[in-house]
CSV table of C-alpha atoms in Angstrom, one decimal:
chain,number,residue,atom,x,y,z
A,1,UNK,CA,-47.9,-13.1,90.9
A,2,UNK,CA,-46.1,-9.9,90.2
A,3,UNK,CA,-46.4,-9.1,86.6
A,4,UNK,CA,-43.4,-7.6,84.4
A,5,UNK,CA,-44.4,-5.6,80.7
A,6,UNK,CA,-42.3,-4.6,78.8
A,7,UNK,CA,-42.5,-2.2,76.2
A,8,UNK,CA,-40.0,-0.8,74.1
A,9,UNK,CA,-38.8,1.1,70.9
A,10,UNK,CA,-36.1,-0.6,68.8
A,11,UNK,CA,-35.1,-1.6,65.9
A,12,UNK,CA,-33.5,-5.1,64.0
A,13,UNK,CA,-29.5,-4.0,65.2
A,14,UNK,CA,-31.4,-3.5,69.1
A,15,UNK,CA,-30.9,0.2,69.3
A,16,UNK,CA,-34.2,3.1,67.5
A,17,UNK,CA,-33.0,6.5,66.6
A,18,UNK,CA,-33.4,9.0,64.2
A,19,UNK,CA,-30.9,10.0,61.3
A,20,UNK,CA,-29.6,12.4,63.2
A,21,UNK,CA,-29.7,11.3,67.1
A,22,UNK,CA,-32.2,9.5,69.3
A,23,UNK,CA,-34.2,12.7,70.4
A,24,UNK,CA,-35.2,12.8,66.3
A,25,UNK,CA,-37.2,9.4,66.7
A,26,UNK,CA,-40.2,11.0,68.1
A,27,UNK,CA,-40.4,13.4,65.3
A,28,UNK,CA,-41.0,10.6,63.0
A,29,UNK,CA,-43.3,9.1,64.6
A,30,UNK,CA,-46.7,9.4,61.9
A,31,UNK,CA,-49.1,11.6,64.0
A,32,UNK,CA,-51.7,8.4,63.7
A,33,UNK,CA,-49.4,5.4,65.5
A,34,UNK,CA,-48.7,8.7,68.3
A,35,UNK,CA,-52.0,8.9,68.8
A,36,UNK,CA,-51.9,4.6,69.1
A,37,UNK,CA,-48.8,5.0,71.1
A,38,UNK,CA,-50.9,7.7,73.8
A,39,UNK,CA,-54.3,6.2,74.3
A,40,UNK,CA,-51.8,2.9,75.0
A,41,UNK,CA,-50.3,4.3,77.4
A,42,UNK,CA,-52.7,5.9,78.7
A,43,UNK,CA,-54.4,2.5,79.5
A,44,UNK,CA,-51.2,0.8,80.6
A,45,UNK,CA,-49.6,2.7,82.7
A,46,UNK,CA,-52.1,3.7,85.6
A,47,UNK,CA,-51.9,0.2,85.8
A,48,UNK,CA,-48.8,0.1,86.4
A,49,UNK,CA,-47.3,-0.2,90.5
A,50,UNK,CA,-43.6,1.1,88.9
A,51,UNK,CA,-42.1,1.6,85.8
A,52,UNK,CA,-38.7,0.7,85.3
A,53,UNK,CA,-36.4,2.7,83.2
A,54,UNK,CA,-32.6,3.3,82.1
A,55,UNK,CA,-30.3,5.8,83.3
A,56,UNK,CA,-30.3,8.1,80.1
A,57,UNK,CA,-33.8,7.0,79.5
A,58,UNK,CA,-34.7,8.6,83.0
A,59,UNK,CA,-32.7,11.8,81.9
A,60,UNK,CA,-34.7,12.2,79.3
A,61,UNK,CA,-37.9,11.4,80.9
A,62,UNK,CA,-36.8,14.2,84.0
A,63,UNK,CA,-36.1,17.0,81.7
A,64,UNK,CA,-38.9,16.4,79.4
A,65,UNK,CA,-42.4,14.7,80.9
A,66,UNK,CA,-42.4,17.2,84.0
A,67,UNK,CA,-43.5,20.1,81.5
A,68,UNK,CA,-44.8,17.8,79.3
A,69,UNK,CA,-48.7,19.1,77.3
A,70,UNK,CA,-49.3,15.3,75.7
A,71,UNK,CA,-52.6,14.0,77.3
A,72,UNK,CA,-50.3,10.9,78.7
A,73,UNK,CA,-48.4,13.4,80.4
A,74,UNK,CA,-50.0,13.0,83.6
A,75,UNK,CA,-49.8,10.0,84.1
A,76,UNK,CA,-46.4,9.3,83.2
A,77,UNK,CA,-45.8,12.2,86.0
A,78,UNK,CA,-47.8,10.4,88.5
A,79,UNK,CA,-45.9,6.9,88.2
A,80,UNK,CA,-43.6,5.4,90.9
A,81,UNK,CA,-40.3,5.1,88.7
A,82,UNK,CA,-37.7,2.5,89.0
A,83,UNK,CA,-33.6,3.7,88.1
A,84,UNK,CA,-31.4,0.5,87.1
A,85,UNK,CA,-27.6,2.2,86.3
A,86,UNK,CA,-24.2,1.1,87.1
A,87,UNK,CA,-23.6,5.2,87.4
């Protein structure tokens, strides 16, 4: 049986962003929250066969993750990705 695990950052209006745009969101994250998120992803991502990304998220991934220095970068970069897009 195949399992689908959804992991989303979203707000009540369905879109998570900082006041100056999408990129600012991650700058607003408390360090303790980020540590828990990083550990969660270190545990979760290697157990997944594929990571499904939307086009805009993939575009952010492709520019950020190859040079990222966070502990989770290795598992994120090793993950098989599938991109859902209409373009």
